[in-house]
Short mmCIF file of C-alpha atoms and ligand atoms in Angstrom, two decimals:
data_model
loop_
_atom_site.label_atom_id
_atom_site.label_comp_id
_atom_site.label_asym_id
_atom_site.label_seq_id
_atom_site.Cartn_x
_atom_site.Cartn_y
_atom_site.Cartn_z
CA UNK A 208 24.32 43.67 -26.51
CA UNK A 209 22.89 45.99 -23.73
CA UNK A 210 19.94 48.24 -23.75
CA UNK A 211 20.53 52.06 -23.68
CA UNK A 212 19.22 53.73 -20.36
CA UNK A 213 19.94 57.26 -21.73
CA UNK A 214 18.67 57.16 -25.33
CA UNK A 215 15.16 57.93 -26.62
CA UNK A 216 16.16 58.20 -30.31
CA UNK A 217 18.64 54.77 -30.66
CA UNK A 218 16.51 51.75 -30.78
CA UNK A 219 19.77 49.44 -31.70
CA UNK A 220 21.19 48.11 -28.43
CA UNK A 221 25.14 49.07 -28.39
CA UNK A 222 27.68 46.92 -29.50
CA UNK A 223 30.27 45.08 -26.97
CA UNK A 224 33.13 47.55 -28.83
CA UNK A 225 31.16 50.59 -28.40
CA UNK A 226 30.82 49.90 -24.92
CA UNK A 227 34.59 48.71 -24.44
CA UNK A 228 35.19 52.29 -25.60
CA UNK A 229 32.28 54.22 -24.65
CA UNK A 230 31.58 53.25 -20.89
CA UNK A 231 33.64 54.66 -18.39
CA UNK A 232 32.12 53.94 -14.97
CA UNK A 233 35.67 51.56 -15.16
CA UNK A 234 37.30 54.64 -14.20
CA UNK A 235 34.81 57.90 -13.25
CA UNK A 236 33.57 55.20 -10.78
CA UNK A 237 35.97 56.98 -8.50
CA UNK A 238 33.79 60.35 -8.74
CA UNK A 239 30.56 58.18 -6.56
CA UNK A 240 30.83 60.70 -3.90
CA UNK A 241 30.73 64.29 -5.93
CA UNK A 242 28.32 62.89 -8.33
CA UNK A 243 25.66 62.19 -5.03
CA UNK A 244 26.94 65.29 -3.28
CA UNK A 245 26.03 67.23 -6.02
CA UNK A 246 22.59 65.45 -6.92
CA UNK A 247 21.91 66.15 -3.36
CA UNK A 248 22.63 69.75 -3.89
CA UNK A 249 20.73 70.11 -7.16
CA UNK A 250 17.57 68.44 -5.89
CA UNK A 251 17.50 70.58 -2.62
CA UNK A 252 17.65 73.40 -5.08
CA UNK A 253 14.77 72.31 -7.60
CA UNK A 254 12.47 71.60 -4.30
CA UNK A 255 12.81 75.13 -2.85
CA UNK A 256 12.26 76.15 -6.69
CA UNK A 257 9.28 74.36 -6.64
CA UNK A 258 10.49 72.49 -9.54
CA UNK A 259 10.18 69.02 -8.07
CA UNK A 260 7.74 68.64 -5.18
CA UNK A 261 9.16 68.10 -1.55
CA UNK A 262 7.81 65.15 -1.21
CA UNK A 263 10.22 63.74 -4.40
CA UNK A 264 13.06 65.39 -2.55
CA UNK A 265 12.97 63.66 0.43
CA UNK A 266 12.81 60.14 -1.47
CA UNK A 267 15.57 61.49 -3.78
CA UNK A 268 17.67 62.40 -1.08
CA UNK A 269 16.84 59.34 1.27
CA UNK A 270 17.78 57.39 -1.93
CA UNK A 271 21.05 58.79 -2.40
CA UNK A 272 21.84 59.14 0.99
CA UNK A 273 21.00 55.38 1.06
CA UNK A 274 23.09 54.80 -2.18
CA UNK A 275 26.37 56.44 -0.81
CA UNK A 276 26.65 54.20 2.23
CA UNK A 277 25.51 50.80 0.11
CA UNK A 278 28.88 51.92 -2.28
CA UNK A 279 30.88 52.79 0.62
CA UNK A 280 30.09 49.38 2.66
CA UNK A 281 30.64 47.44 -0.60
CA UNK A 282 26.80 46.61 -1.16
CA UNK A 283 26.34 48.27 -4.13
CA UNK A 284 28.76 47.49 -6.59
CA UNK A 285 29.72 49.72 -9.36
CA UNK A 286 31.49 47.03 -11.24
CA UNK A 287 28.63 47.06 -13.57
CA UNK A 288 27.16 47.30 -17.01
CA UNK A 289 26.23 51.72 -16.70
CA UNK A 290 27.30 54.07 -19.20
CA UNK A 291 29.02 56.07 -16.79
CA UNK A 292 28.78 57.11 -12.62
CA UNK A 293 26.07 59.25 -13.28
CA UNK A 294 23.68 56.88 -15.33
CA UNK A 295 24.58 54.18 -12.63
CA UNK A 296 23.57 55.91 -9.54
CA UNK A 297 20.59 57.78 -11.61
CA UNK A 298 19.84 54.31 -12.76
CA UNK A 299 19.57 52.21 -9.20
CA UNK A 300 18.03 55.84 -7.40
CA UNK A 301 15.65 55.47 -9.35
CA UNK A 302 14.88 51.37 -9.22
CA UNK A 303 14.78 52.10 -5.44
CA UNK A 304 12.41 54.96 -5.32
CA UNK A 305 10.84 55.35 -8.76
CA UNK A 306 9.36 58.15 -10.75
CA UNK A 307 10.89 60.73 -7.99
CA UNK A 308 14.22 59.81 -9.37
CA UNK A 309 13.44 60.16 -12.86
CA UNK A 310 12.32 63.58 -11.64
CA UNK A 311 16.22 64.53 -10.53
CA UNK A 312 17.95 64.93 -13.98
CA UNK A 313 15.48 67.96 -14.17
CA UNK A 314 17.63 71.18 -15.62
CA UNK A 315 20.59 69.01 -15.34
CA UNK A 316 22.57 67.24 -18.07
CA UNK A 317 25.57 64.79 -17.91
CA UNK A 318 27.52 67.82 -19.62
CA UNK A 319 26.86 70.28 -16.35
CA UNK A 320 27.00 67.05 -14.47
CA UNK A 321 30.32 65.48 -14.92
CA UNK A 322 31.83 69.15 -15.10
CA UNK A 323 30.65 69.66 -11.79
CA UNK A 324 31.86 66.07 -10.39
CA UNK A 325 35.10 66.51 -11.51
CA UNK A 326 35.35 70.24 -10.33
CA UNK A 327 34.08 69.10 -6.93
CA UNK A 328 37.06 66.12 -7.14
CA UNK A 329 39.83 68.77 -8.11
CA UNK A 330 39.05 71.12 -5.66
CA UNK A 331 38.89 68.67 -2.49
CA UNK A 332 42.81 67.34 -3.67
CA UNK A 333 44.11 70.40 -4.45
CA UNK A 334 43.36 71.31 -0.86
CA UNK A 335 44.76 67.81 0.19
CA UNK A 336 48.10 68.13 -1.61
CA UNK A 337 48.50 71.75 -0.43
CA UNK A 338 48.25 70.37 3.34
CA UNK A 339 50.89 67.58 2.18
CA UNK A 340 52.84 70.38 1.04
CA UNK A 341 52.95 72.23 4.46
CA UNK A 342 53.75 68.90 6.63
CA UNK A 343 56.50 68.54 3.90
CA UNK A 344 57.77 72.00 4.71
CA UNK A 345 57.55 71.55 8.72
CA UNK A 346 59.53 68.22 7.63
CA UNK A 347 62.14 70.82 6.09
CA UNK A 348 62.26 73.47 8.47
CA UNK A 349 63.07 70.86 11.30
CA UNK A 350 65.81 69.54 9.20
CA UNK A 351 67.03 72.83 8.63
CA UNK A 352 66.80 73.78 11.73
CA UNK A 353 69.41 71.40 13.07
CA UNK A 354 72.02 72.34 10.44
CA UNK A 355 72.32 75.77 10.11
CA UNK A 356 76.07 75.13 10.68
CA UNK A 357 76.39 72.34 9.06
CA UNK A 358 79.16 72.80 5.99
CA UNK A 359 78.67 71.50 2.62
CA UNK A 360 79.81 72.68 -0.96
CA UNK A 361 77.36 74.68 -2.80
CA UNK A 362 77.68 73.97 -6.22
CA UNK A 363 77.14 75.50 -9.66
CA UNK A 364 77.22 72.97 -12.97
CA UNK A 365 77.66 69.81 -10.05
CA UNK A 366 81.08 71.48 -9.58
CA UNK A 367 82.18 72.42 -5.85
CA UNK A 368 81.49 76.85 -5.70
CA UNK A 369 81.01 78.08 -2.10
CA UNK A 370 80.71 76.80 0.93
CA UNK A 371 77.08 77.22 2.52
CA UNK A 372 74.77 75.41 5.09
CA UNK A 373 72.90 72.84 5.10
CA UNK A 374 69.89 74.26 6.72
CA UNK A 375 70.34 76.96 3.48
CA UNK A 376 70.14 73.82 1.04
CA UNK A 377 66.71 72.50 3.02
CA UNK A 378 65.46 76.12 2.71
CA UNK A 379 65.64 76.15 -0.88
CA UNK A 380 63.68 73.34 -0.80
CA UNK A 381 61.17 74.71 1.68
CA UNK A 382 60.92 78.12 -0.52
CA UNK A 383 59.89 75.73 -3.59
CA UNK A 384 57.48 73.56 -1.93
CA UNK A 385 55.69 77.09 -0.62
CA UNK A 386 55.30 78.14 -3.92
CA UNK A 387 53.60 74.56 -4.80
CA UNK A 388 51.43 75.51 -2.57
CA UNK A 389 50.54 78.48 -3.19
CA UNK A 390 49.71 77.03 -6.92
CA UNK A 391 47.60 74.26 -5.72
CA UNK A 392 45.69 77.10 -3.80
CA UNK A 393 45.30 79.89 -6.07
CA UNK A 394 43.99 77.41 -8.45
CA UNK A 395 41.19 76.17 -6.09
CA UNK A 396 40.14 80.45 -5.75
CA UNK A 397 40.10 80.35 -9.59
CA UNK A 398 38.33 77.77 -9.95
CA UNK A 399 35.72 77.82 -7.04
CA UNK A 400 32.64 78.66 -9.19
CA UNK A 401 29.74 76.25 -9.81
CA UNK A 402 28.79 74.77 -13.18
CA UNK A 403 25.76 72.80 -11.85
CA UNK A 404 22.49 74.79 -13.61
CA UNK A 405 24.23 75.05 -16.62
CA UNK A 406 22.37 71.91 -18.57
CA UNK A 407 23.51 70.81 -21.90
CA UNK A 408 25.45 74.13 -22.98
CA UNK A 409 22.55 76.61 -22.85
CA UNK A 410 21.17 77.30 -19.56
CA UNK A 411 17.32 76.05 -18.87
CA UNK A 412 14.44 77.36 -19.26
CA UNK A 413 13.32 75.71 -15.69
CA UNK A 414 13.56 78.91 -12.97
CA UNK A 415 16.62 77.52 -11.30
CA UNK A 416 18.41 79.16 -8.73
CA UNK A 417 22.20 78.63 -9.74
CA UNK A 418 23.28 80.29 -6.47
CA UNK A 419 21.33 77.98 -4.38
CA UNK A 420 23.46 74.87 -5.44
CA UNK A 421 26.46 76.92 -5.70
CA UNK A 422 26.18 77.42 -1.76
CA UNK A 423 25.72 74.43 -0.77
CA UNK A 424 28.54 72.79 -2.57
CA UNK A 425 31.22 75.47 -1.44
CA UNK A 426 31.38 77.22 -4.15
CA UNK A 427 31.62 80.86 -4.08
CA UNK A 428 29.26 81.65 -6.99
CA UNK A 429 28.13 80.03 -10.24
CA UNK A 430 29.73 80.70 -12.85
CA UNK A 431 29.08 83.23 -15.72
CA UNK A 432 28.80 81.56 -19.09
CA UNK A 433 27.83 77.94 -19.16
CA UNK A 434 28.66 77.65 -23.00
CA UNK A 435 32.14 78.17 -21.81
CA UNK A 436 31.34 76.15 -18.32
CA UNK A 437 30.57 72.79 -20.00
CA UNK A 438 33.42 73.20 -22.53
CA UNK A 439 35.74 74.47 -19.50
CA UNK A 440 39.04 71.71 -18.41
CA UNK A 441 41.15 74.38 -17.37
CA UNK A 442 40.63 73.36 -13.61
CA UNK A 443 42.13 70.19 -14.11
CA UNK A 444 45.39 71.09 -16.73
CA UNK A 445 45.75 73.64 -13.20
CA UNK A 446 45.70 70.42 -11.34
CA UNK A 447 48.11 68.54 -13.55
CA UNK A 448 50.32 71.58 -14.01
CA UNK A 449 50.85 72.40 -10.41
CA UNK A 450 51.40 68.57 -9.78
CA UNK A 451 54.21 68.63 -12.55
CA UNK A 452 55.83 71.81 -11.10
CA UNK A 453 55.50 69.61 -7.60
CA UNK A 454 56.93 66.14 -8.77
CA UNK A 455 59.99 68.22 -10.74
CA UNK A 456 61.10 69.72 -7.13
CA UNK A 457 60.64 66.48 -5.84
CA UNK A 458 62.58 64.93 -8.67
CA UNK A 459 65.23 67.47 -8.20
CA UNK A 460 65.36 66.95 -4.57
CA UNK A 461 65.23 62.78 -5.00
CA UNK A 462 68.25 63.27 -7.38
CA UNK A 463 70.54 65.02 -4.80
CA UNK A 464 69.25 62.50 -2.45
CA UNK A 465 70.83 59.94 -5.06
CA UNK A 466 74.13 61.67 -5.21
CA UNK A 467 74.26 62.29 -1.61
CA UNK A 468 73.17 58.62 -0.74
CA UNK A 469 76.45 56.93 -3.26
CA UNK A 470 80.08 56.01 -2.28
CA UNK A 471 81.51 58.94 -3.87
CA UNK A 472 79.76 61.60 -1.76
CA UNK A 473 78.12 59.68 1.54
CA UNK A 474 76.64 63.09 2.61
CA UNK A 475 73.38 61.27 3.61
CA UNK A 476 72.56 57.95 5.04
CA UNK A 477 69.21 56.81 3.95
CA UNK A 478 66.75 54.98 6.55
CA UNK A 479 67.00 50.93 5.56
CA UNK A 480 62.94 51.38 5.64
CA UNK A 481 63.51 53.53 2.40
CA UNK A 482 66.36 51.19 0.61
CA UNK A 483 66.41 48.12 -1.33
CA UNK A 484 68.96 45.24 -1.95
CA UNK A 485 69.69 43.87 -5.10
CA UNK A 486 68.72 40.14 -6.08
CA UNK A 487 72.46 39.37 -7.11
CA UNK A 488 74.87 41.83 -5.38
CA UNK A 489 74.52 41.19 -1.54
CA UNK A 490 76.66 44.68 -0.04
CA UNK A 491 73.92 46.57 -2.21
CA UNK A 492 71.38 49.28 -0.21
CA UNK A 493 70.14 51.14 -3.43
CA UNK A 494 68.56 54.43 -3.66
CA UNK A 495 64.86 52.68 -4.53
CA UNK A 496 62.33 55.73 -3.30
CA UNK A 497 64.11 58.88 -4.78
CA UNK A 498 64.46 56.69 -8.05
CA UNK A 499 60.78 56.50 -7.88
CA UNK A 500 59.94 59.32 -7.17
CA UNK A 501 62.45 60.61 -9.81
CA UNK A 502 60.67 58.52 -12.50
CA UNK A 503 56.95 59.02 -11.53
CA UNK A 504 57.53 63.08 -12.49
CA UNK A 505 57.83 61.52 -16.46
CA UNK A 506 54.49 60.31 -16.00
CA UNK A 507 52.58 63.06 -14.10
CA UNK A 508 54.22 65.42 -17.16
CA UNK A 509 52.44 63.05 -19.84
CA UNK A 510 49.47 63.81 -17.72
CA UNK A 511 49.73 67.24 -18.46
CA UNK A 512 50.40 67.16 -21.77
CA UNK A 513 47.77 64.57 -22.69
CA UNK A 514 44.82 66.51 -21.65
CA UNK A 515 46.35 69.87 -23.40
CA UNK A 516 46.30 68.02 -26.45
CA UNK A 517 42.80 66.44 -26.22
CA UNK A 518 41.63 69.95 -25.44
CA UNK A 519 43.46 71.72 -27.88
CA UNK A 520 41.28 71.31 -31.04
CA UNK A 521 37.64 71.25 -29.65
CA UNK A 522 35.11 73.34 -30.73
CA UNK A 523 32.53 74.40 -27.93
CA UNK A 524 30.88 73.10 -26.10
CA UNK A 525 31.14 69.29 -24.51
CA UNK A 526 32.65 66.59 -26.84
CA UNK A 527 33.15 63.30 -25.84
CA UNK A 528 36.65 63.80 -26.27
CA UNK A 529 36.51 65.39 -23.11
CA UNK A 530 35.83 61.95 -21.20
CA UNK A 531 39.32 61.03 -21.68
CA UNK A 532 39.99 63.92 -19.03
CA UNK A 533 39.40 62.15 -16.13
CA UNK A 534 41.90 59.08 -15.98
CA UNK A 535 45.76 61.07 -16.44
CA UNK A 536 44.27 63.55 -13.56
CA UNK A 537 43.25 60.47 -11.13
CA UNK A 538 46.43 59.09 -12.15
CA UNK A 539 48.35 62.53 -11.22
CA UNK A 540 46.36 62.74 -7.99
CA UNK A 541 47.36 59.27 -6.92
CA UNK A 542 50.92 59.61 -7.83
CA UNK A 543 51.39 63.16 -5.98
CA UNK A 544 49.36 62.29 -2.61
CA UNK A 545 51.78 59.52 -2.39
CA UNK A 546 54.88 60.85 -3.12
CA UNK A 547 54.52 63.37 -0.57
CA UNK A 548 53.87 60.75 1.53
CA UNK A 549 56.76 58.88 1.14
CA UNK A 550 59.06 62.18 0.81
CA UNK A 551 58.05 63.07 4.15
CA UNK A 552 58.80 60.11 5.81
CA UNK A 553 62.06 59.43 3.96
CA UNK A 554 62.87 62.96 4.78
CA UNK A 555 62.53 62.67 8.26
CA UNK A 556 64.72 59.20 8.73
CA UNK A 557 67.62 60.60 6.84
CA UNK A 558 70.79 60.76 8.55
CA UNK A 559 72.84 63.91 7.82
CA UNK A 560 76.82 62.95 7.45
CA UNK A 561 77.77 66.22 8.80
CA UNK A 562 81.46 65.37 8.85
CA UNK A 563 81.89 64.02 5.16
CA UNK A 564 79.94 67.43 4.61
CA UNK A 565 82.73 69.39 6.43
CA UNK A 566 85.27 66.94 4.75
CA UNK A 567 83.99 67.60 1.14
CA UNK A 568 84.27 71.71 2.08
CA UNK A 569 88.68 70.82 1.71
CA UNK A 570 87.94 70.17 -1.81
CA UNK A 571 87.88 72.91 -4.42
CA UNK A 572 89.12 76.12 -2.65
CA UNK A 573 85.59 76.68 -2.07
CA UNK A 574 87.05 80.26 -0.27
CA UNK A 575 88.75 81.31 -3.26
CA UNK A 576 86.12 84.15 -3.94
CA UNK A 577 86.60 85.28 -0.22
CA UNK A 578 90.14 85.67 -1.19
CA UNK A 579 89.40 88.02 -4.04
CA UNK A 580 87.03 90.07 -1.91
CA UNK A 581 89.89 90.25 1.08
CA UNK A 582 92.49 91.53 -1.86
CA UNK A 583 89.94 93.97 -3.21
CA UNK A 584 88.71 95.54 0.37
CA UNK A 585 92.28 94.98 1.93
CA UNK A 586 94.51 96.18 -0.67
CA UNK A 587 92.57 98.38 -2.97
CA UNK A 588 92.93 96.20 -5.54
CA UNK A 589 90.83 95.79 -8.33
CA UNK A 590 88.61 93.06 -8.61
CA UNK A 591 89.96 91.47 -12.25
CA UNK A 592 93.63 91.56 -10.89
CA UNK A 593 92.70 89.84 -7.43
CA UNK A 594 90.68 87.05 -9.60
CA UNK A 595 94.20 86.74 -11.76
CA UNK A 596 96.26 86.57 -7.99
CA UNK A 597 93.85 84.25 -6.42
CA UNK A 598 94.17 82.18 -9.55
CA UNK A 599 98.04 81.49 -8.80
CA UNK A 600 97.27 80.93 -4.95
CA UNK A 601 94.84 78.31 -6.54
CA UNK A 602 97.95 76.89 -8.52
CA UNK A 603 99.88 76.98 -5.95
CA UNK A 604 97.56 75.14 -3.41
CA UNK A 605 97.09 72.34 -6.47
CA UNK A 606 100.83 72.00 -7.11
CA UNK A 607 101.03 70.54 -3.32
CA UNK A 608 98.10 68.79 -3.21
CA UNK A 609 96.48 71.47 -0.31
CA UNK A 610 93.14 73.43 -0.44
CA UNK A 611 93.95 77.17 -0.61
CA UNK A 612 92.53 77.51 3.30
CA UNK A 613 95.64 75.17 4.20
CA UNK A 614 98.38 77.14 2.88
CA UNK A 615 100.45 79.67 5.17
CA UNK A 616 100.93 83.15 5.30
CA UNK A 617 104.57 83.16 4.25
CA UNK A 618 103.10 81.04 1.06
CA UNK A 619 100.47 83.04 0.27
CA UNK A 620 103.04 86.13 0.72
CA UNK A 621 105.14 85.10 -2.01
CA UNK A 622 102.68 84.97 -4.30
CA UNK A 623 100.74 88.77 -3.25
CA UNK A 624 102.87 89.99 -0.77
CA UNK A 625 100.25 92.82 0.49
CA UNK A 626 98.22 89.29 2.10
CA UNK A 627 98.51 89.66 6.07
CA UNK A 628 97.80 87.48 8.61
CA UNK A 629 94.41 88.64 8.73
CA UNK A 630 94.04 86.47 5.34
CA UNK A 631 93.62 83.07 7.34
CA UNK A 632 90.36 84.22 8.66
CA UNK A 633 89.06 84.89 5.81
CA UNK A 634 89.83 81.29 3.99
CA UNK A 635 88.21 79.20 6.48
CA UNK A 636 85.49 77.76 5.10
CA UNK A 637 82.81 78.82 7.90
CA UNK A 638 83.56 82.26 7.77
CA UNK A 639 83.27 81.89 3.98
CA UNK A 640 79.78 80.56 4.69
CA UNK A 641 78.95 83.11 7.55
CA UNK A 642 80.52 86.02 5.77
CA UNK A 643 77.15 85.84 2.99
CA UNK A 644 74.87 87.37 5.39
CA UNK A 645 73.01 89.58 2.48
CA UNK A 646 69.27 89.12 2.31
CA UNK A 647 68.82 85.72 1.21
CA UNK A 648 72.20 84.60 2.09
CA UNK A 649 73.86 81.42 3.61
CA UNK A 650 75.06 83.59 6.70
CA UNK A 651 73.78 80.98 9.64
CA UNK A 652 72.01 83.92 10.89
CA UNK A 653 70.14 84.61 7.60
CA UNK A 654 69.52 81.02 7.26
CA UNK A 655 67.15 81.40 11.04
CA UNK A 656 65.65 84.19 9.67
CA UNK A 657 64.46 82.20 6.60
CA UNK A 658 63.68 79.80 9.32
CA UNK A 659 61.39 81.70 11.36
CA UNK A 660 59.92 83.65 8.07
CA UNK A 661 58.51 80.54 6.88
CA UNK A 662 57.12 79.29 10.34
CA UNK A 663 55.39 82.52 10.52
CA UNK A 664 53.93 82.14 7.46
CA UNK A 665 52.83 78.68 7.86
CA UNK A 666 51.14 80.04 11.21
CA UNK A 667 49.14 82.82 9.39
CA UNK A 668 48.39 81.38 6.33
CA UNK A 669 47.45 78.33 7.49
N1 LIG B 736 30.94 60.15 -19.07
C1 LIG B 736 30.89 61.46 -19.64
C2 LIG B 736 32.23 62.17 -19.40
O1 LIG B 736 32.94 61.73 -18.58
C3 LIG B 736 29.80 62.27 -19.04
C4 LIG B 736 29.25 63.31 -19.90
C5 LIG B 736 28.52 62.76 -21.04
N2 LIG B 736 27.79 63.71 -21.76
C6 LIG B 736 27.30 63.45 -22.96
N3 LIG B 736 26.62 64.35 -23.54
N4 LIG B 736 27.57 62.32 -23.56
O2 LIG B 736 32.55 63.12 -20.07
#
């Protein structure tokens, strides 16, 4: 049985269970540096109040100062017996210096507290992941770069469509990771309002100076209604959200990687660093970091959906319910920091196959829409009767085991005899690809511009 620090009304010491259930410095340990960086804030503010007296600020701030560099060399161990991270540093601050640090909680509850710790840890890795996100995009745009030219089938339902570029596949990419980003960041201006000087759900009667603490802990302003402040997770479902959005590109991206990586396609050759063998089947190299990071997007989404239901039936203000906020978003954090990690790295060993590319392009009369368009500007004939021709050319072609771009003129006569020679142009499969030069497009020359669009924003919005 241990006494409670942060009761005056519950004379019974807790039992082990509560505790087991109730503590959880096990995990919030992780939040040592907000909760000092914003004790440091809040005490600088109740000093130039005149709330506390300076001299109590400097030993409160020596103290924590002191505090944060014990945790961080390992002296102070928070591998104890506290309620939580804020009763354990409140707790040895005040063992160190005395009645000054029974002076900080002043205007200040756990409630204002731990929404404020957590706000300050969201903030500082959304900012993190969105500068993952841009060295992932530079990681794109270099790969892109070098394939502009570079054949493959695009597909629709996994089935071979058109032909396009490679550098057009690594831009879709790119375009998706941007948006990530731009999540990640419009969430941090949302969100970039203090709750510190909110107390238990009320406001205090002590004359604080909200904008004072706000300052100095990067916030833009307090914010306006602390009732809704202390009740307030929405910063960190934005956090989980935009993490799920990010780990589903990544999962879509790891899954071509798959496909690309296996026997049947051998598009992609991934580095040995970033394959595994199998304990039984010695030729295996298998596909371990995609999987992973393929997998690790279930979890991040139970995250997200953990925390909306936890919040979804509270009244206002703080329940404890809302402790059990804290562990899925760590979790999220973790997992997303180091799968862009790991994508980046993978992304930059892997070996393009640019001929099985170009090889796979001979397989599915990938130019059998250019030869509908040819028919309908050549010909003047409408579009629903070229689609009917093309789809005998593409019968013909099967019957002798060709693609459509390898049959002759004198074939392809016999079938529409207004085809010219002209037609052959128009059925190789890089024209197909360069031929798509609307906005957007696969045309290698609208895949640079997308190219130097999104260096140019990186530059000025970076
Ligand atoms: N450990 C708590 C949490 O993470 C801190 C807030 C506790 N507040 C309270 N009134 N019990 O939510």
């Amino acid at each position: 049985m241990s006494k409670k620090i942060a009761s005056a009304r519950i004379s019974e010491a807790s039992s082990e269970l509560l505790r087991e259930l109730n503590n959880s410095l096990p995990f919030d340990k992780l939040l040592f540096r907000e909760d000092i960086e914003g004790s440091l804030a809040h005490a600088f503010m109740l000093s130039s109040q005149g709330i506390i007296s300076n001299d109590d600020y400097i030993l409160i701030e020596r103290g924590l100062k002191e505090i944060l560099s014990e945790i961080e060399n390992g002296t102070f161990s928070l591998d104890r017996d506290d309620e939580d991270i804020h009763m354990a540093i409140e707790g040895y601050l005040t063992s160190k210096i005395g009645d000054a640090g029974k002076r900080l909680h002043t205007a200040r509850s756990r409630n204002d507290q731990v929404a404020l710790d957590f706000r300050l840890y969201v903030q500082k890795n959304s900012l993190i992941l969105a500068k993952l996100l841009i060295e992932n995009i530079k990681t794109l745009i270099d790969i892109a770069s070098k394939n502009t030219t570079t054949l493959l089938p695009g597909m629709t339902h996994l089935q071979h469509a058109q032909p396009i570029n490679f550098g057009y596949h690594m831009m879709a990419y790119a375009s998706m990771f941007k948006r990530d980003y731009e999540r990640f960041m419009s969430s941090y201006e949302r969100n970039n309002y203090s709750p510190i000087g909110c107390a238990a759900l009320a406001g205090t009667p002590h004359p604080i100076d909200r904008d004072i603490t706000a300052k100095k802990l990067g916030f833009k302003e307090p914010t306006l209604n602390c009732l809704d402040t202390v009740s307030d997770r929405d910063f960190a479902l934005e956090i989980l959200f935009n993490i799920s959005t990010m780990m589903m590109h990544i999962s879509r991206l790891s899954e071509e990687l798959i496909l690309w990586s296996s026997s049947e396609f051998r598009w992609i050759t991934l580095d040995d660093r970033h394959a595994t063998g199998s304990s039984i089947m010695p030729q295996k190299k298998n596909p371990d970091i995609p999987e992973l990071l393929r997998g690790k997007t279930g979890r991040v989404n139970g995250n997200l959906v953990g925390l909306l239901t936890v919040m979804k039936g509270l009244p206002l203000a703080y329940n404890k319910d809302m402790q059990e906020d804290k562990e899925g978003v760590f979790d999220s954090v973790k997992t997303a920091t180091l799968s862009l990690k790991v994508l980046n790295e993978m992304m930059s060993l892997t070996k393009v196959n640019v001929e099985n590319m170009a090889r796979a392009c001979m397989v599915g009369h990938l130019s059998a829409t250019d030869l509908a368009d040819y028919l309908v500007k050549k010909a003047g004939i409408a579009f629903r009767d070229a689609y009917h021709i093309v789809g005998n050319v593409v019968n013909m072609a099967e019957e002798q085991g060709v693609d459509i771009s390898e049959l002759d003129v004198k074939q392809l006569q016999s079938i529409e005899p207004r085809i010219q020679a002209d037609v052959l142009e128009v059925l190789n499969n890089h024209n197909s690809m360069n031929a798509r030069t609307s906005k957007g497009g696969t045309a290698t020359i609208r895949v640079e511009e997308q190219i130097e669009w999104m260096k140019s924003w990186i530059e000025n919005y970076n």
